[in-house]
C-alpha cells in the first residue's frame, strides 16, 4: 500500500503495542521505506514500513 505524508496509520511497536499517528516524513531507500510518525499519544517514532498495519 502506498502511504503519503499526512496519512493516518496504525503501527506496531517492538513491545507489541499498537499505536496510531500521522506520517510526517518518508525516507526511501532501495531496501525499505522508513516513516517518521507523530503518534496521537504525543510521541514521535521512526518506523520501518514493514511494521505498519494495513487498513
Coordinates of N, CA and C in Angstrom, one line a residue:
X1 N 0.8 -1.2 0.0 CA 0.0 0.0 0.0 C 0.9 1.2 0.0
X2 N 0.5 2.3 -0.7 CA 1.2 3.5 -0.8 C 0.8 4.4 0.3
X3 N 1.7 5.0 1.0 CA 1.4 5.9 2.1 C 2.0 7.3 1.7
X4 N 1.3 8.3 2.1 CA 1.7 9.7 1.8 C 1.9 10.5 3.1
X5 N 2.6 11.6 3.1 CA 2.7 12.5 4.2 C 1.3 13.0 4.6
X6 N 1.0 12.9 5.9 CA -0.3 13.4 6.4 C -1.3 12.2 6.6
X7 N -1.0 11.0 6.1 CA -1.9 9.9 6.3 C -1.9 9.4 7.7
X8 N -3.0 9.0 8.2 CA -3.1 8.4 9.5 C -2.9 6.9 9.3
X9 N -2.0 6.3 10.1 CA -1.7 4.9 10.0 C -1.6 4.3 11.4
X10 N -1.8 3.0 11.5 CA -1.6 2.2 12.7 C -0.3 1.4 12.5
X11 N 0.5 1.3 13.6 CA 1.7 0.6 13.5 C 2.0 -0.1 14.8
X12 N 2.8 -1.1 14.7 CA 3.2 -2.0 15.8 C 4.6 -1.6 16.4
X13 N 4.7 -1.4 17.7 CA 6.0 -1.2 18.3 C 6.7 -2.5 18.6
X14 N 8.0 -2.4 19.0 CA 8.7 -3.6 19.4 C 8.1 -4.3 20.6
X15 N 7.5 -3.5 21.5 CA 6.9 -4.0 22.7 C 5.6 -4.8 22.5
X16 N 5.1 -4.7 21.2 CA 3.9 -5.3 20.9 C 2.6 -4.4 20.9
X17 N 2.8 -3.2 21.4 CA 1.7 -2.3 21.4 C 1.4 -1.7 20.0
X18 N 0.2 -1.4 19.8 CA -0.3 -0.8 18.6 C -0.6 0.7 18.8
X19 N 0.0 1.5 18.0 CA -0.2 3.0 18.1 C -0.8 3.5 16.8
X20 N -1.3 4.7 16.9 CA -1.8 5.3 15.7 C -1.3 6.8 15.6
X21 N -1.0 7.2 14.4 CA -0.5 8.6 14.2 C -0.4 9.0 12.8
X22 N 0.1 10.2 12.6 CA 0.2 10.8 11.3 C 1.7 10.8 10.8
X23 N 1.8 10.5 9.5 CA 3.1 10.4 8.8 C 3.6 11.8 8.6
X24 N 4.8 12.1 9.1 CA 5.4 13.5 8.9 C 6.5 13.5 7.8
X25 N 7.2 12.4 7.7 CA 8.3 12.4 6.7 C 8.5 10.9 6.3
X26 N 8.9 10.7 5.0 CA 9.1 9.4 4.5 C 10.5 9.4 3.9
X27 N 11.4 8.4 4.4 CA 12.7 8.3 3.9 C 12.8 7.0 3.0
X28 N 13.1 7.1 1.8 CA 13.0 6.0 0.9 C 14.5 5.5 0.5
X29 N 14.7 4.2 0.6 CA 16.0 3.7 0.1 C 15.7 2.5 -0.8
X30 N 16.7 1.9 -1.4 CA 16.5 0.8 -2.3 C 16.0 -0.5 -1.6
X31 N 16.1 -0.5 -0.2 CA 15.8 -1.7 0.5 C 14.4 -1.6 1.2
X32 N 14.1 -0.4 1.8 CA 12.9 -0.2 2.5 C 12.5 1.2 2.7
X33 N 11.3 1.5 3.2 CA 10.9 2.8 3.5 C 10.9 3.0 5.0
X34 N 11.3 4.1 5.5 CA 11.3 4.5 6.9 C 10.3 5.6 7.0
X35 N 9.4 5.5 8.0 CA 8.4 6.5 8.2 C 8.7 7.2 9.6
X36 N 8.6 8.5 9.6 CA 8.7 9.3 10.8 C 7.2 9.7 11.1
X37 N 6.8 9.2 12.3 CA 5.3 9.4 12.6 C 5.2 10.1 14.0
X38 N 4.3 11.0 14.0 CA 3.9 11.7 15.3 C 2.6 10.9 15.7
X39 N 2.7 10.2 16.8 CA 1.6 9.4 17.3 C 0.6 10.3 18.1
X40 N -0.6 9.8 18.2 CA -1.6 10.6 18.9 C -1.4 10.6 20.4
X41 N -0.4 9.8 20.9 CA 0.0 9.8 22.3 C 1.1 10.7 22.6
X42 N 1.4 11.6 21.6 CA 2.4 12.7 21.7 C 3.8 12.2 21.7
X43 N 4.1 11.1 21.1 CA 5.5 10.6 20.9 C 5.7 10.6 19.5
X44 N 7.0 10.7 19.1 CA 7.4 10.6 17.7 C 8.2 9.3 17.5
X45 N 7.9 8.6 16.4 CA 8.6 7.3 16.1 C 9.2 7.3 14.7
X46 N 10.2 6.5 14.6 CA 10.9 6.2 13.3 C 10.6 4.7 13.1
X47 N 9.7 4.4 12.1 CA 9.2 3.1 12.0 C 9.5 2.5 10.6
X48 N 9.9 1.3 10.5 CA 10.1 0.6 9.2 C 8.7 0.4 8.6
X49 N 8.6 0.4 7.3 CA 7.4 0.2 6.5 C 6.8 -1.2 6.8
X50 N 7.6 -2.1 7.2 CA 7.0 -3.5 7.5 C 6.2 -3.5 8.8
X51 N 6.3 -2.5 9.6 CA 5.6 -2.5 10.9 C 4.3 -1.8 10.8
X52 N 4.0 -1.2 9.7 CA 2.7 -0.5 9.5 C 1.6 -1.6 9.3
X53 N 0.5 -1.5 10.0 CA -0.6 -2.4 9.9 C -1.5 -1.9 8.8
X54 N -1.8 -2.8 7.8 CA -2.7 -2.4 6.7 C -4.1 -2.1 7.2
X55 N -4.7 -1.2 6.6 CA -6.1 -0.8 7.0 C -7.1 -1.7 6.4

